[in-house]
Coordinates of C-alpha atoms and ligand atoms in Angstrom, one line a residue:
X20 CA 111.0 64.4 87.3
X21 CA 108.6 66.7 85.5
X22 CA 104.9 66.0 85.8
X23 CA 104.0 62.8 83.9
X24 CA 101.8 63.0 80.8
X25 CA 99.7 60.2 82.3
X26 CA 98.8 62.4 85.3
X27 CA 96.5 64.3 82.9
X28 CA 94.4 61.1 83.1
X29 CA 95.0 59.9 86.6
X30 CA 95.7 62.9 88.9
X31 CA 92.9 64.6 90.9
X32 CA 89.6 63.7 92.4
X33 CA 87.2 64.7 89.7
X34 CA 84.9 62.3 87.8
X35 CA 87.2 61.9 84.8
X36 CA 90.2 60.9 87.0
X37 CA 87.8 58.5 88.9
X38 CA 86.8 56.9 85.6
X39 CA 90.4 56.6 84.3
X40 CA 91.7 55.0 87.5
X41 CA 88.7 52.8 88.3
X42 CA 88.7 50.9 85.1
X43 CA 92.4 50.3 85.3
X44 CA 92.5 49.2 88.9
X45 CA 91.6 45.5 88.7
X46 CA 93.9 44.6 91.5
X47 CA 96.7 47.1 91.0
X48 CA 97.7 49.3 94.0
X49 CA 97.1 53.0 94.5
X50 CA 100.8 53.6 93.8
X51 CA 100.2 52.6 90.2
X52 CA 98.5 56.0 89.6
X53 CA 100.7 58.3 91.6
X54 CA 103.8 59.3 89.8
X55 CA 104.9 56.0 88.3
X56 CA 105.6 56.2 84.5
X57 CA 103.1 54.3 82.4
X58 CA 105.1 52.5 79.8
X59 CA 103.3 50.9 76.8
X60 CA 104.8 47.8 75.2
X61 CA 103.7 48.2 71.6
X62 CA 103.7 44.5 70.6
X63 CA 103.5 43.2 67.1
X64 CA 103.2 39.6 68.3
X65 CA 100.7 37.7 66.2
X66 CA 100.1 34.1 65.2
X67 CA 99.7 35.5 61.6
X68 CA 103.2 37.2 61.9
X69 CA 105.1 34.0 62.7
X70 CA 108.4 35.9 62.7
X71 CA 107.1 37.9 65.7
X72 CA 105.0 35.3 67.5
X73 CA 107.6 35.0 70.2
X74 CA 107.4 38.6 71.1
X75 CA 104.8 37.8 73.8
X76 CA 107.6 36.1 75.8
X77 CA 109.9 39.0 75.1
X78 CA 107.2 41.4 76.3
X79 CA 107.1 39.6 79.7
X80 CA 110.8 40.3 80.1
X81 CA 110.3 43.9 79.2
X82 CA 107.5 44.1 81.8
X83 CA 109.7 42.7 84.5
X84 CA 112.3 45.4 83.8
X85 CA 109.7 48.2 83.8
X86 CA 108.3 47.0 87.2
X87 CA 111.7 46.7 88.6
X88 CA 112.5 50.3 87.7
X89 CA 109.3 51.6 89.2
X90 CA 107.2 51.9 86.1
X91 CA 103.9 50.4 85.1
X92 CA 104.0 48.2 82.0
X93 CA 101.0 48.2 79.7
X94 CA 100.9 45.8 76.8
X95 CA 99.4 47.4 73.7
X96 CA 98.8 45.0 70.8
X97 CA 99.4 46.9 67.5
X98 CA 98.8 46.2 63.9
X99 CA 101.2 43.4 62.9
X100 CA 102.3 42.6 59.3
X101 CA 103.5 39.1 58.4
X102 CA 105.5 39.5 55.3
X103 CA 104.8 36.1 53.8
X104 CA 101.1 36.0 54.7
X105 CA 99.6 39.5 54.1
X106 CA 98.1 40.2 50.6
X107 CA 98.6 41.8 48.3
X108 CA 101.8 43.1 49.9
X109 CA 102.7 44.0 53.5
X110 CA 104.0 47.4 52.3
X111 CA 100.4 48.4 51.5
X112 CA 99.7 48.4 55.2
X113 CA 103.0 49.8 56.6
X114 CA 101.6 53.4 56.7
X115 CA 98.3 52.1 58.2
X116 CA 100.2 50.3 60.9
X117 CA 102.2 53.4 61.6
X118 CA 99.1 55.6 61.7
X119 CA 97.2 53.2 64.1
X120 CA 100.2 52.9 66.4
X121 CA 100.8 56.6 66.5
X122 CA 97.2 57.3 67.3
X123 CA 96.8 54.7 70.0
X124 CA 100.0 55.9 71.8
X125 CA 98.7 59.5 71.7
X126 CA 95.1 58.6 72.7
X127 CA 96.1 56.6 75.8
X128 CA 97.6 57.6 79.2
X129 CA 101.2 56.7 78.1
X130 CA 104.5 58.3 79.2
X131 CA 106.8 56.1 77.2
X132 CA 106.9 53.1 74.9
X133 CA 108.9 50.0 74.2
X134 CA 108.5 48.9 70.6
X135 CA 108.6 45.2 69.8
X136 CA 109.1 44.4 66.1
X137 CA 110.8 41.9 63.8
X138 CA 109.3 41.0 60.5
X139 CA 110.1 43.4 57.7
X140 CA 107.5 46.2 58.1
X141 CA 107.1 46.1 61.8
X142 CA 110.2 48.0 63.0
X143 CA 109.7 50.7 60.3
X144 CA 106.0 51.2 61.1
X145 CA 106.8 51.4 64.9
X146 CA 109.6 53.9 64.4
X147 CA 107.4 56.1 62.1
X148 CA 104.7 56.1 64.8
X149 CA 107.2 56.9 67.6
X150 CA 108.7 59.8 65.6
X151 CA 105.3 61.3 65.0
X152 CA 104.0 61.0 68.5
X153 CA 107.4 61.8 70.0
X154 CA 107.1 60.0 73.3
X155 CA 110.2 58.5 74.8
X156 CA 110.7 55.2 72.9
X157 CA 113.1 52.3 72.5
X158 CA 113.0 49.3 70.2
X159 CA 113.5 45.7 71.1
X160 CA 114.1 43.7 67.9
X161 CA 112.8 40.2 68.0
X162 CA 115.9 38.7 66.3
X163 CA 116.6 36.3 63.5
X164 CA 115.9 32.6 63.5
X165 CA 118.7 30.0 63.8
X166 CA 120.3 28.5 60.7
X167 CA 118.4 25.6 59.2
X168 CA 120.1 22.9 57.1
X169 CA 118.9 20.7 54.2
X170 CA 121.0 17.7 53.1
X171 CA 123.9 19.0 55.1
X172 CA 123.8 22.5 53.6
X173 CA 122.7 25.7 55.4
X174 CA 119.5 27.2 54.1
X175 CA 119.0 31.0 54.0
X176 CA 115.3 31.6 54.4
X177 CA 114.0 33.7 51.6
X178 CA 117.1 33.7 49.5
X179 CA 117.2 29.9 49.1
X180 CA 113.5 29.9 48.2
X181 CA 114.4 31.9 45.1
X182 CA 117.5 29.8 44.4
X183 CA 115.8 26.5 44.8
X184 CA 112.7 27.4 42.8
X185 CA 114.9 28.6 39.9
X186 CA 116.7 25.2 40.1
X187 CA 113.4 23.5 39.8
X188 CA 112.5 25.7 36.8
X189 CA 115.9 24.9 35.2
X190 CA 115.3 21.2 35.8
X191 CA 118.3 20.7 38.1
X192 CA 116.3 20.0 41.3
X193 CA 113.2 17.7 41.6
X194 CA 109.9 19.1 42.7
X195 CA 109.8 16.5 45.5
X196 CA 113.2 17.6 46.9
X197 CA 112.1 21.2 46.7
X198 CA 109.0 20.6 48.8
X199 CA 111.0 18.6 51.3
X200 CA 113.3 21.5 51.9
X201 CA 110.3 23.5 53.1
X202 CA 110.3 22.2 56.6
X203 CA 114.0 22.6 57.0
X204 CA 114.1 26.2 56.1
X205 CA 112.4 27.7 59.2
X206 CA 114.3 26.1 62.1
X207 CA 113.3 28.3 65.0
X208 CA 111.4 31.3 66.2
X209 CA 112.6 34.6 64.8
X210 CA 112.6 36.5 61.5
X211 CA 114.5 35.6 58.3
X212 CA 118.1 34.9 58.9
X213 CA 119.6 36.4 55.8
X214 CA 120.6 40.0 55.5
X215 CA 117.0 40.6 54.3
X216 CA 114.8 43.5 55.3
X217 CA 114.1 42.4 58.8
X218 CA 117.7 41.9 59.7
X219 CA 118.7 45.1 57.9
X220 CA 116.0 47.2 59.7
X221 CA 117.0 45.9 63.1
X222 CA 120.7 46.7 62.5
X223 CA 119.9 50.0 60.9
X224 CA 117.6 50.9 63.8
X225 CA 120.5 50.2 66.1
X226 CA 122.8 52.5 64.1
X227 CA 120.1 55.1 64.2
X228 CA 120.3 55.0 68.0
X229 CA 116.9 53.6 68.7
X230 CA 118.0 50.2 70.1
X231 CA 120.4 49.6 73.0
X232 CA 123.8 49.2 71.2
X233 CA 124.9 45.6 70.7
X234 CA 121.4 44.0 70.9
X235 CA 120.3 43.9 67.2
X236 CA 121.0 40.7 65.5
X237 CA 120.8 38.6 68.7
X238 CA 119.1 35.4 67.6
X239 CA 115.4 35.1 68.7
X240 CA 116.0 31.9 70.8
X241 CA 119.1 33.3 72.5
X242 CA 118.5 33.9 76.2
X243 CA 120.5 37.1 75.9
X244 CA 117.6 38.6 74.0
X245 CA 115.4 38.2 77.1
X246 CA 118.1 39.7 79.3
X247 CA 118.4 42.7 77.0
X248 CA 114.6 43.0 76.9
X249 CA 114.5 43.1 80.6
X250 CA 117.1 45.9 80.7
X251 CA 115.4 47.8 77.9
X252 CA 112.3 47.8 80.1
X253 CA 114.3 49.5 82.8
X254 CA 115.7 51.9 80.3
X255 CA 112.3 52.9 79.2
X256 CA 111.5 54.2 82.7
X257 CA 114.8 56.1 82.7
X258 CA 113.9 57.7 79.3
X259 CA 110.7 59.1 80.8
X260 CA 112.6 60.5 83.8
X261 CA 115.2 62.0 81.4
X262 CA 112.6 63.2 79.0
X263 CA 114.6 61.7 76.2
X264 CA 112.4 61.6 73.1
X265 CA 112.9 60.5 69.5
X266 CA 113.2 64.2 68.5
X267 CA 116.3 64.4 70.6
X268 CA 118.0 61.3 69.2
X269 CA 116.8 61.2 65.6
X270 CA 119.1 63.7 63.9
X271 CA 120.8 64.1 60.6
X272 CA 123.8 62.6 62.2
X273 CA 122.0 59.5 63.3
X274 CA 120.6 59.0 59.8
X275 CA 124.1 59.4 58.5
X276 CA 125.2 56.6 60.8
X277 CA 122.3 54.4 59.6
X278 CA 123.3 54.9 56.0
X279 CA 127.0 54.0 56.7
X280 CA 125.8 50.9 58.6
X281 CA 123.4 50.0 55.7
X282 CA 126.3 50.1 53.2
X283 CA 128.8 48.2 55.4
X284 CA 126.4 45.3 56.1
X285 CA 125.2 45.2 52.5
X286 CA 121.6 45.7 53.7
X287 CA 118.3 45.5 51.9
X288 CA 117.3 48.2 49.4
X289 CA 114.0 48.4 51.3
X290 CA 115.8 50.2 54.1
X291 CA 116.1 53.3 51.8
X292 CA 112.3 53.7 51.5
X293 CA 111.8 53.0 55.3
X294 CA 114.6 55.4 56.4
X295 CA 113.2 58.2 54.2
X296 CA 109.8 57.6 55.7
X297 CA 111.1 57.7 59.3
X298 CA 113.1 60.8 58.5
X299 CA 110.0 62.4 57.0
X300 CA 108.1 61.8 60.3
X301 CA 111.0 63.2 62.4
X302 CA 111.3 66.3 60.2
X303 CA 114.9 65.4 59.1
X304 CA 115.8 66.5 55.6
X305 CA 117.0 63.2 54.1
X306 CA 117.1 62.7 50.4
X307 CA 117.7 59.7 48.1
X308 CA 121.0 61.3 47.1
X309 CA 122.2 61.2 50.7
X310 CA 122.3 57.4 50.4
X311 CA 124.6 57.5 47.4
X312 CA 126.7 60.4 48.8
X313 CA 127.2 58.9 52.2
X314 CA 126.9 55.2 51.5
X315 CA 128.5 54.4 48.1
X316 CA 132.1 54.8 49.3
X317 CA 131.6 52.6 52.4
X318 CA 133.3 49.2 52.1
X319 CA 131.1 46.1 52.3
X320 CA 132.3 44.1 55.3
X321 CA 129.7 41.5 55.9
X322 CA 129.6 38.3 53.9
X323 CA 125.9 37.3 54.3
X324 CA 123.3 36.0 52.0
X325 CA 121.6 37.0 49.8
X326 CA 124.8 38.2 48.0
X327 CA 127.3 36.4 50.2
X328 CA 127.7 33.1 52.2
X329 CA 126.8 33.3 55.8
X330 CA 123.6 33.9 57.9
X331 CA 122.6 36.0 60.9
X332 CA 123.6 33.4 63.5
X333 CA 127.1 33.6 62.1
X334 CA 127.0 37.4 62.0
X335 CA 126.1 37.5 65.7
X336 CA 128.8 35.0 66.6
X337 CA 131.3 37.0 64.6
X338 CA 130.8 40.2 66.6
X339 CA 127.6 41.8 65.2
X340 CA 127.0 45.3 64.2
X341 CA 129.3 47.0 66.7
X342 CA 132.3 45.0 65.2
X343 CA 131.3 46.2 61.8
X344 CA 131.0 49.8 62.9
X345 CA 134.3 49.8 64.7
X346 CA 135.9 49.1 61.3
X347 CA 134.3 52.2 59.8
X348 CA 134.4 54.4 62.9
X349 CA 136.0 57.3 61.0
X350 CA 133.0 57.4 58.7
X351 CA 130.5 57.8 61.5
X352 CA 129.1 60.9 63.0
X353 CA 130.7 60.9 66.5
X354 CA 128.1 63.2 68.0
X355 CA 125.0 61.1 67.1
X356 CA 123.4 59.9 70.3
X357 CA 121.7 56.6 71.1
X358 CA 118.7 56.0 73.2
X359 CA 121.0 55.4 76.2
X360 CA 122.1 59.1 76.0
X361 CA 125.6 58.2 74.9
X362 CA 127.0 58.5 71.4
X363 CA 127.0 55.4 69.2
X364 CA 130.8 55.6 68.8
X365 CA 131.2 55.2 72.6
X366 CA 130.2 51.5 72.2
X367 CA 132.9 50.7 69.6
X368 CA 136.0 50.5 71.8
X369 CA 135.5 46.9 72.8
X370 CA 133.9 45.4 69.7
X371 CA 136.3 42.9 68.2
X372 CA 135.7 40.8 65.1
X373 CA 135.7 37.1 66.2
X374 CA 135.4 35.6 62.7
X375 CA 137.0 37.7 59.9
X376 CA 135.4 35.4 57.3
X377 CA 132.0 36.6 58.3
X378 CA 132.9 40.2 59.2
X379 CA 135.8 41.5 57.2
X380 CA 138.3 44.0 58.4
X381 CA 138.6 47.4 56.7
X382 CA 141.8 46.3 55.1
X383 CA 140.2 43.3 53.5
X384 CA 136.7 44.3 52.5
X385 CA 134.5 42.2 50.3
X386 CA 133.9 45.2 48.1
X387 CA 135.9 48.4 48.6
X388 CA 133.0 50.7 47.8
X389 CA 129.5 49.2 48.3
X390 CA 126.3 50.9 49.3
X391 CA 123.3 51.5 47.1
X392 CA 123.7 53.5 43.9
X393 CA 121.0 56.1 42.9
X394 CA 120.5 56.2 39.2
X395 CA 118.9 59.1 37.3
X396 CA 118.1 59.7 33.6
X397 CA 115.3 59.9 31.1
X398 CA 113.8 56.7 32.5
X399 CA 114.0 57.7 36.1
X400 CA 113.9 61.5 36.4
X401 CA 113.4 61.3 40.2
X402 CA 115.7 58.4 40.8
X403 CA 115.9 54.7 40.9
X404 CA 118.1 52.3 43.0
X405 CA 120.5 49.5 42.3
X406 CA 122.5 47.4 44.8
X407 CA 125.7 46.8 42.9
X408 CA 126.9 44.2 45.5
X409 CA 123.9 42.0 44.6
X410 CA 124.3 42.5 40.9
X411 CA 126.5 40.8 38.2
X412 CA 129.5 43.0 37.6
X413 CA 129.4 42.4 33.8
X414 CA 125.8 43.9 33.7
X415 CA 126.5 47.1 35.6
X416 CA 127.2 48.8 32.2
X417 CA 124.7 47.5 29.7
X418 CA 122.6 48.4 26.7
X419 CA 119.7 46.2 25.6
X420 CA 116.3 45.8 24.0
X421 CA 113.4 46.4 26.4
X422 CA 111.0 43.5 26.9
X423 CA 108.0 45.2 28.6
X424 CA 105.4 43.7 31.0
X425 CA 102.4 45.8 32.0
X426 CA 101.6 44.0 35.2
X427 CA 102.8 41.1 37.3
X428 CA 99.9 39.1 35.8
X429 CA 101.1 39.9 32.3
X430 CA 104.6 38.8 33.3
X431 CA 103.5 35.5 34.7
X432 CA 101.3 34.9 31.7
X433 CA 104.1 35.3 29.2
X434 CA 107.5 34.7 30.9
X435 CA 107.7 30.9 30.1
X436 CA 106.4 31.2 26.6
X437 CA 108.9 29.4 24.4
X438 CA 108.3 32.0 21.6
X439 CA 109.1 34.9 23.9
X440 CA 111.3 37.3 22.0
X441 CA 114.1 37.5 24.5
X442 CA 117.8 36.9 24.8
X443 CA 120.4 37.3 27.6
X444 CA 121.0 40.9 26.6
X445 CA 117.4 41.9 26.8
X446 CA 116.3 44.2 29.6
X447 CA 113.1 43.1 31.2
X448 CA 110.8 46.0 32.3
X449 CA 107.9 45.5 34.7
X450 CA 105.6 48.5 35.4
X451 CA 102.4 49.1 37.3
X452 CA 104.1 47.9 40.5
X453 CA 104.8 51.2 42.3
X454 CA 103.1 52.6 45.4
X455 CA 100.0 53.7 43.4
X456 CA 100.0 51.3 40.6
X457 CA 99.8 48.0 42.4
X458 CA 99.0 49.4 45.0
X459 CA 101.6 49.1 47.7
X460 CA 104.8 48.6 45.8
X461 CA 105.3 44.8 46.0
X462 CA 108.6 43.0 46.0
X463 CA 108.4 41.8 42.4
X464 CA 111.3 43.7 40.8
X465 CA 113.6 40.6 40.9
X466 CA 111.6 39.0 38.1
X467 CA 112.4 35.3 37.6
X468 CA 114.2 34.8 34.3
X469 CA 112.5 33.3 31.2
X470 CA 112.6 29.5 31.3
X471 CA 114.2 29.2 27.9
X472 CA 117.1 31.4 29.1
X473 CA 117.5 29.5 32.4
X474 CA 117.8 26.3 30.3
X475 CA 120.6 27.9 28.4
X476 CA 122.4 28.6 31.7
X477 CA 121.6 32.3 32.0
X478 CA 121.3 33.2 35.7
X479 CA 121.1 37.0 35.6
X480 CA 119.7 39.8 33.4
X481 CA 119.1 43.5 33.8
X482 CA 115.6 44.0 35.2
X483 CA 113.9 47.4 35.8
X484 CA 110.8 48.0 37.8
X485 CA 108.9 50.6 39.8
X486 CA 108.3 48.1 42.6
X487 CA 110.6 46.8 45.3
X488 CA 112.8 43.8 45.6
X489 CA 112.8 41.4 48.6
X490 CA 115.8 42.0 50.8
X491 CA 116.5 38.3 50.5
X492 CA 116.8 38.5 46.7
X493 CA 119.7 39.3 44.4
X494 CA 120.5 40.1 40.8
X495 CA 121.0 43.1 38.5
X496 CA 117.8 44.8 39.4
X497 CA 117.0 48.5 39.0
X498 CA 114.1 49.2 41.3
X499 CA 112.0 52.0 43.0
X500 CA 111.9 53.8 39.7
X501 CA 110.4 57.2 40.3
X502 CA 108.0 58.5 39.3
X503 CA 106.3 55.2 38.8
X504 CA 104.4 54.4 35.7
X505 CA 101.0 55.0 37.3
X506 CA 102.1 58.4 38.5
X507 CA 103.0 59.6 35.1
X508 CA 106.6 58.4 35.0
X509 CA 108.3 57.7 31.6
X510 CA 108.4 54.0 32.5
X511 CA 104.7 54.0 31.3
X512 CA 105.9 55.0 27.8
X513 CA 108.6 52.3 27.2
X514 CA 107.8 49.9 24.3
X515 CA 109.2 46.5 23.7
X516 CA 112.2 46.9 21.4
X517 CA 113.2 50.3 22.7
X518 CA 116.9 50.5 23.7
X519 CA 117.6 51.1 27.4
X520 CA 121.1 51.9 28.7
X521 CA 122.3 51.3 32.2
X522 CA 125.5 52.8 33.4
X523 CA 125.9 52.3 37.1
X524 CA 129.4 53.9 37.3
X525 CA 127.9 57.2 35.9
X526 CA 124.6 56.7 37.8
X527 CA 122.6 56.8 34.6
X528 CA 119.4 55.0 33.4
X529 CA 118.3 56.2 30.0
X530 CA 115.6 55.3 27.5
X531 CA 117.3 55.9 24.1
X532 CA 114.2 57.3 22.5
X533 CA 114.4 60.8 21.1
X534 CA 112.7 63.3 23.4
X535 CA 110.3 64.5 20.7
X536 CA 109.2 61.0 19.9
X537 CA 108.7 60.2 23.6
X538 CA 106.7 63.4 24.0
X539 CA 104.3 62.2 21.3
X540 CA 103.7 58.8 23.0
X541 CA 100.6 58.2 25.1
X542 CA 100.0 55.5 27.7
X543 CA 98.5 52.5 26.1
X544 CA 95.1 51.3 27.3
X545 CA 96.6 47.9 28.2
X546 CA 99.2 49.6 30.3
X547 CA 96.7 51.8 32.1
X548 CA 94.5 48.8 32.7
X549 CA 97.4 47.4 34.8
X550 CA 97.1 50.3 37.3
X551 CA 95.1 49.8 40.4
X552 CA 91.8 51.8 40.8
X553 CA 90.4 50.7 44.2
X554 CA 86.8 51.9 44.9
X555 CA 86.8 52.3 48.7
X556 CA 88.5 51.8 52.0
X557 CA 92.2 51.9 52.9
X558 CA 93.3 51.1 49.3
X559 CA 91.4 54.1 48.0
X560 CA 92.9 56.4 50.7
X561 CA 96.3 54.9 50.0
X562 CA 96.3 55.4 46.2
X563 CA 95.0 59.0 46.6
X564 CA 97.6 60.0 49.1
X565 CA 100.7 57.8 48.8
X566 CA 104.0 59.6 47.9
X567 CA 106.6 58.2 45.6
X568 CA 109.5 55.9 46.6
X569 CA 112.1 58.6 46.4
X570 CA 110.5 60.3 49.4
X571 CA 109.6 57.2 51.4
X572 CA 106.2 56.2 50.1
X573 CA 104.4 57.6 53.2
X574 CA 101.0 59.2 52.9
X575 CA 101.1 62.9 52.2
X576 CA 99.1 63.8 55.3
X577 CA 101.2 61.5 57.6
X578 CA 104.6 63.1 57.1
X579 CA 105.9 65.1 60.1
X580 CA 104.9 65.0 63.7
X581 CA 101.9 66.0 65.8
X582 CA 103.6 65.4 69.2
X583 CA 101.8 63.7 72.1
X584 CA 99.1 66.3 72.9
X585 CA 95.5 65.0 72.4
X586 CA 93.2 67.3 70.4
X587 CA 90.5 67.4 73.1
X588 CA 90.2 66.1 76.6
X589 CA 87.6 63.5 77.4
X590 CA 84.3 64.6 78.8
Ligands
FES621 FE1 109.3 37.8 58.3 FE2 111.2 37.3 56.4 S1 109.1 36.7 56.4 S2 111.3 38.5 58.2

């Protein structure tokens, strides 16, 4: 094995080595500082990130594996983001979490790292950090929670919150019953159990090669998670010995496989912005169009909420990601390696489907061509997304009158007004919700429908936004519009009553306003007032430097990699 990076801290007899060793001794033997890999466990466990709170127990299993393989485990608490708790939106802090983790891995005497994540932003931020510091790294995903039931019916957490709250607004469910369902929804430890962003990112990270194949999707309370965590600890020590780094496994081919997986599982649109950001850190040229080119002809094979019927516990029981990937093996890059050093496709020989209702065969897909469609046109010059599998088929080609909201506050203020000039053919537009405008690109694109239309039985409308949509949500929603309104995008110029046309088959999103008329329009004061203008701190830094959704919404000075070398030695 080549000389360990940590020996730059611990080897020798000078004063610096003395200080580095002495403060770390506290009962550990001399052998801890002589040639044993120092493996950090970047742990996003936090009581305020309930989806990840159990990772402390998972970390113990990882530690056992590291010790067993001859390494030294070092737990490193890192910034954690609880999707439901953090305001104004966890996405505002993803880049901060990635930056802090990257810097702490680089600054400390670390040879490799095990990354423990779960809730939506945690695996993306950890992978962004790992790609930029480029130390040997492997992810252990915390896993989804078990299925909860209410009145004998399974509850998909997240998805059913939207459904039940719309039922209350439509008058078909009592407020009392709604509140009662609350304690039934979160049945166990773990992250959301729909094919939301957390489940998606764990599965996509496995397809990317950063997780031991077969592990992602294992429910959080399942003892096999701890066994896999133990073995992943052992693997981390091997990664250091083999000098296997993210730069050797994150390739164009591995991102190709991640996109195929994303389409086949019907994963969250949030994965697009996260994969673009991770690729940006790894120096891989990945574009929005790659998602359409690679993913849009992939069949949808997984029948999970939010668009489908089942939940992650069912998915795991039915065979998990490897069973899905075996069905689309011919679409995968056979050379893309995983963190084990073997190609992903090597793991597909023995990966049967145990329940074809949950995971469909290639011959009987839910949708023959799924994936995420990338739209362009006069309303989205740099692109926008729609997930056709979560949309209403009759709205995928649609023209309608715009009903414009300048901010989420404006939307909440007016949406239930009985005099709102809206019908089922209207297209609701919400702006000021992009990376800069909000700031942080919140998950508000799936706007609740106007009460008066709900009462008429309308359950879906075309909605357009420069923000994101929760991975647990559904509907005919065009999102991630780039450039966003606050960055000079034409979305800022739309007026209520303008005609917008959506044509998903031809990948078009157009504002039917003559170009010369549009050129003469200026952003209204009321619209501009909806754009964020923070005065200091992270929010100011973020607004000044965040990139648009079509390139991953990273900060401009954080893209790329700096490697693991520290800028100066300590003195
Ligand atoms: Fe944590 Fe859904 S709130 S994964």
